[in-house]
Short mmCIF file of N, CA and C in Angstrom, two decimals:
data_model
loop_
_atom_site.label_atom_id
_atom_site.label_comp_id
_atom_site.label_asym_id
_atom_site.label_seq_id
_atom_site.Cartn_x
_atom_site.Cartn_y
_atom_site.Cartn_z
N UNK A 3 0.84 -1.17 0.00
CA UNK A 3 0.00 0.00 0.00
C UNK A 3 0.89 1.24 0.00
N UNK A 4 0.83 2.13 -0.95
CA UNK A 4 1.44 3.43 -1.05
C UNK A 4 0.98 4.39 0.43
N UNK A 5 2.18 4.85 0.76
CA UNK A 5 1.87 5.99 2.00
C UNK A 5 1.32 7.50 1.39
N UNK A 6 1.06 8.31 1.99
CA UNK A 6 0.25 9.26 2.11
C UNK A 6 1.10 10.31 1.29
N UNK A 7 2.57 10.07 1.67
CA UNK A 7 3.34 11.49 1.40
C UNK A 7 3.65 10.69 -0.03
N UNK A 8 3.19 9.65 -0.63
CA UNK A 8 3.71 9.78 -2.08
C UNK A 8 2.56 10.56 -2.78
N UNK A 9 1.12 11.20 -2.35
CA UNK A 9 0.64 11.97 -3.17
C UNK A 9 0.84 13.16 -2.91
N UNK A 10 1.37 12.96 -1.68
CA UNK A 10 1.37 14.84 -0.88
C UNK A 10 2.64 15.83 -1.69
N UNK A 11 2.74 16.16 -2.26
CA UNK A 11 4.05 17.49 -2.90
C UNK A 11 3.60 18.48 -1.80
N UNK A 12 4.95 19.18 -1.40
CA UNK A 12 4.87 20.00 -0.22
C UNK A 12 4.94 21.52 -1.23
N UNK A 13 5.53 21.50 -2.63
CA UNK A 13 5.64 22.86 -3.28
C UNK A 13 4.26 23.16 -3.47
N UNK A 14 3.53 22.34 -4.33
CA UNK A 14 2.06 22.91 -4.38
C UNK A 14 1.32 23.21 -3.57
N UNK A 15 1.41 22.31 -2.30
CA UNK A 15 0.49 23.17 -0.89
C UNK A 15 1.62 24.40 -0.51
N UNK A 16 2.12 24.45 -0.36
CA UNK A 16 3.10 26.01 0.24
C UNK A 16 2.48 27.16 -0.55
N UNK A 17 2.26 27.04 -1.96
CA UNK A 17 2.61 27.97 -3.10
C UNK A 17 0.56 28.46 -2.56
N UNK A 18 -0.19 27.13 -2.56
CA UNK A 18 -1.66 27.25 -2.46
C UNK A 18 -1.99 27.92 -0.91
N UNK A 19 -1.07 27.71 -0.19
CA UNK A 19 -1.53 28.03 1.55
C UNK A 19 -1.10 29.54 1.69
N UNK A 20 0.11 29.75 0.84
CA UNK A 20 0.49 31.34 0.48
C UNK A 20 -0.26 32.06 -0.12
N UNK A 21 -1.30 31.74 -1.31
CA UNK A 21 -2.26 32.18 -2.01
C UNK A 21 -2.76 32.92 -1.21
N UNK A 22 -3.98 31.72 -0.64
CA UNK A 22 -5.05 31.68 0.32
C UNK A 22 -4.56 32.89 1.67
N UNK A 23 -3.95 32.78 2.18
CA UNK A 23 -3.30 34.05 3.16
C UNK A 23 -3.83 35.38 2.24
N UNK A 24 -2.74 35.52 1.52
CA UNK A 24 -2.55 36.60 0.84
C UNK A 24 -3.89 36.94 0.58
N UNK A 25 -4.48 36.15 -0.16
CA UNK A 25 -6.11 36.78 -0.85
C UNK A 25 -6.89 37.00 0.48
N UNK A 26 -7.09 36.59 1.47
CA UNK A 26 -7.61 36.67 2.88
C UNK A 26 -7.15 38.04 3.74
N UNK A 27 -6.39 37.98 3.72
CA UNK A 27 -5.46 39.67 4.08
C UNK A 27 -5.89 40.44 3.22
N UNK A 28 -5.38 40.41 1.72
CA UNK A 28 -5.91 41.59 1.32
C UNK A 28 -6.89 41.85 0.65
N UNK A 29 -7.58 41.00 -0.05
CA UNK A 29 -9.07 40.96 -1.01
C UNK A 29 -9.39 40.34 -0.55
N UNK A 30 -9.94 39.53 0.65
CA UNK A 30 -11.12 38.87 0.64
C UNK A 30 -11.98 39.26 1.70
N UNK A 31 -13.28 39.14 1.54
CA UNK A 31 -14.44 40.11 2.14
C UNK A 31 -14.68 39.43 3.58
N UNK A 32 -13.77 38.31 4.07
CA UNK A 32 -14.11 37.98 5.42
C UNK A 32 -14.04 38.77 6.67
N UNK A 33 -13.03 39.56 6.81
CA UNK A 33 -13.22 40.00 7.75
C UNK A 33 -13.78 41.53 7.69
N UNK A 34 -13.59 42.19 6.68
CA UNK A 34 -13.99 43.60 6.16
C UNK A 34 -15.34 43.52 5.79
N UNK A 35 -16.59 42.42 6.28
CA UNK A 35 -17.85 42.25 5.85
C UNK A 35 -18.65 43.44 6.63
N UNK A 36 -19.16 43.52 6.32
CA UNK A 36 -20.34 44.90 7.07
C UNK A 36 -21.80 44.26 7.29
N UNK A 37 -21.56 43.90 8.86
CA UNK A 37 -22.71 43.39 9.18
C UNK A 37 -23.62 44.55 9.73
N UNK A 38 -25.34 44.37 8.92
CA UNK A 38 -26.37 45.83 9.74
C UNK A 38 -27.22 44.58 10.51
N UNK A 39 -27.40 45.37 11.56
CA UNK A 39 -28.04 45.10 12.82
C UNK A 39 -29.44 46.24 13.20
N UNK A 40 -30.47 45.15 13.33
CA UNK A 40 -31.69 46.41 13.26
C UNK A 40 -32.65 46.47 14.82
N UNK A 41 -32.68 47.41 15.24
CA UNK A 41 -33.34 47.46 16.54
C UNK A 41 -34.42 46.36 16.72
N UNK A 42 -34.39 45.80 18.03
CA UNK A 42 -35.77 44.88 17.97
C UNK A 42 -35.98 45.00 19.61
N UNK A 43 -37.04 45.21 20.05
CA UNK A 43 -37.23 45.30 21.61
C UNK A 43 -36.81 44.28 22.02
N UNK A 44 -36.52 42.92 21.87
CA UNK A 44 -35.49 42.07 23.14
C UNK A 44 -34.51 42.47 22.87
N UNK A 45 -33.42 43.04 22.34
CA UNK A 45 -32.14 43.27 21.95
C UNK A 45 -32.08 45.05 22.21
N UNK A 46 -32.53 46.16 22.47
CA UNK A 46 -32.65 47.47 22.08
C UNK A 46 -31.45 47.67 23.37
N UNK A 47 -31.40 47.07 24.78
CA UNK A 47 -30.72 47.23 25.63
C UNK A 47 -29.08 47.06 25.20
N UNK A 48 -28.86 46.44 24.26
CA UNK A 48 -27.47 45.31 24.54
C UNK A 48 -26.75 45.70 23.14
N UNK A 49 -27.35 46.93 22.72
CA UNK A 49 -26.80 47.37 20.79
C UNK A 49 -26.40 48.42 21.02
N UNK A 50 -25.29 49.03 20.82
CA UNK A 50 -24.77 50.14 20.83
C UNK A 50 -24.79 50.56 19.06
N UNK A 51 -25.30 51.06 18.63
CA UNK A 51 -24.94 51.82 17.25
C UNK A 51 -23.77 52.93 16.79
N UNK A 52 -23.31 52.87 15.45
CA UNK A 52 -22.19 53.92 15.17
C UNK A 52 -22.95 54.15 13.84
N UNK A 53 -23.32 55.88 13.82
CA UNK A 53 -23.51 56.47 12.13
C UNK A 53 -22.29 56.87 11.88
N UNK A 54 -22.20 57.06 10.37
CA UNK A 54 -20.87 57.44 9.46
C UNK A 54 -19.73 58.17 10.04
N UNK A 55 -20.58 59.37 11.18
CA UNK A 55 -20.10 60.28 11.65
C UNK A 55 -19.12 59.93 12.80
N UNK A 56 -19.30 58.82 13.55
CA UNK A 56 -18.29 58.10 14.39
C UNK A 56 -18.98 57.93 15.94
N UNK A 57 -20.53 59.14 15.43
CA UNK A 57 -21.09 59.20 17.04
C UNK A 57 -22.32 57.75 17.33
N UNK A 58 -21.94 57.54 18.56
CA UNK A 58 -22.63 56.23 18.85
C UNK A 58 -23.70 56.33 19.73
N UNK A 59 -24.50 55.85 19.07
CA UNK A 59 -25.88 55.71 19.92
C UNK A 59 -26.65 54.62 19.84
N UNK A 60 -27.35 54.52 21.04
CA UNK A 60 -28.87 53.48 21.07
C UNK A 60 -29.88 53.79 20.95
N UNK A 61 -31.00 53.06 21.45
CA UNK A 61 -32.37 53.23 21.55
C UNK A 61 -32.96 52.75 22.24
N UNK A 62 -34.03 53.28 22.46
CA UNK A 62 -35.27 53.48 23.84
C UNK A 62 -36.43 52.53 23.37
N UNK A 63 -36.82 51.83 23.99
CA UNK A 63 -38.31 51.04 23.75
C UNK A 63 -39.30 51.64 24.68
N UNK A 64 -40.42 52.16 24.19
CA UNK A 64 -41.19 52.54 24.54
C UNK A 64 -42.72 52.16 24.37
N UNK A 65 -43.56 51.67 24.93
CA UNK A 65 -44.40 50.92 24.74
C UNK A 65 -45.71 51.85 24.87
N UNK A 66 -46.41 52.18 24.08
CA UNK A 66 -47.58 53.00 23.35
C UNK A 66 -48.95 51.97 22.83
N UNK A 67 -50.14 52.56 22.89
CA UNK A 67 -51.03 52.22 23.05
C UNK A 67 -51.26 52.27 21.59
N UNK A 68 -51.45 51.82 20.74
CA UNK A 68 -51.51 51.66 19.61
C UNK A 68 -52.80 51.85 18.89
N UNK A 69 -53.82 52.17 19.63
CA UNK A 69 -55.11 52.48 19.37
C UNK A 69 -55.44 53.44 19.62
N UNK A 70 -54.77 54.23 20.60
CA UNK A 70 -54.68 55.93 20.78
C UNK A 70 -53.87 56.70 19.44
N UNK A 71 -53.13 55.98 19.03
CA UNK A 71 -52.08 56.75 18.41
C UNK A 71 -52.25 56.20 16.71
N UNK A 72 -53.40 55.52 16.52
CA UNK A 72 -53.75 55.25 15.19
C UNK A 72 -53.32 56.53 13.80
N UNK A 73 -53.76 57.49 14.04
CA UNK A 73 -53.41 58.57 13.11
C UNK A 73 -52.28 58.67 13.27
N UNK A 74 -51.39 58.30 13.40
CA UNK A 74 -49.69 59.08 13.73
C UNK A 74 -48.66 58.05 13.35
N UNK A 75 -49.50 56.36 12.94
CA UNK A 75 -48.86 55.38 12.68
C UNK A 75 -48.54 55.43 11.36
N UNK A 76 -47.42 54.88 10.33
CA UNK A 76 -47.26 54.99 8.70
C UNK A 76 -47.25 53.36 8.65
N UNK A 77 -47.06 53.50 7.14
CA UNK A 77 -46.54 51.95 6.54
C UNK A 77 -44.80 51.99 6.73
N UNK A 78 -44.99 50.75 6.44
CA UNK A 78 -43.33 50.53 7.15
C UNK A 78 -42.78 49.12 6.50
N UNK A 79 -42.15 49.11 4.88
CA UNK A 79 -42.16 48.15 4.00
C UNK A 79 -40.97 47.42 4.89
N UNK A 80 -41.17 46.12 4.78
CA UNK A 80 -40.33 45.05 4.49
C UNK A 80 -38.65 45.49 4.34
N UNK A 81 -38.30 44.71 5.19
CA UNK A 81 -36.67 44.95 3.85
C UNK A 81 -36.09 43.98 3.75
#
């Protein structure tokens, strides 16, 4: 039975594991991904937000009667 290292060439994995680095460091979208995160009342406590501007803020849950405040409500599409 042939051993393992007669298929293994160590130049082609070096040359492929150097690739892979390189494209990971500098073009590849793993770590530079831009995750959005959207307010939801179990979570509103525990989210700190940043706009463009660098200033960081949260948000308040506030719980409203929704039948008093019928006129003042909009549509609010999907995203």
């Amino acid at each position: 039975m042939d051993s393992l290292f007669d298929f293994f060439y160590l130049l082609p994995f070096s040359i492929g594991l150097i690739v892979g680095f390189l494209y990971i460091a500098f073009g590849g979208r793993g770590a530079h991904e831009v995750i959005y995160k959207y307010p939801h009342p179990t979570t509103v406590d525990a989210l700190v937000y940043k706009d463009p501007n660098g200033a960081c803020y949260r948000y308040r849950v506030q719980e409203v009667n929704c039948d008093a405040n019928e006129g003042k409500l909009k549509e609010y599409p999907l995203q």
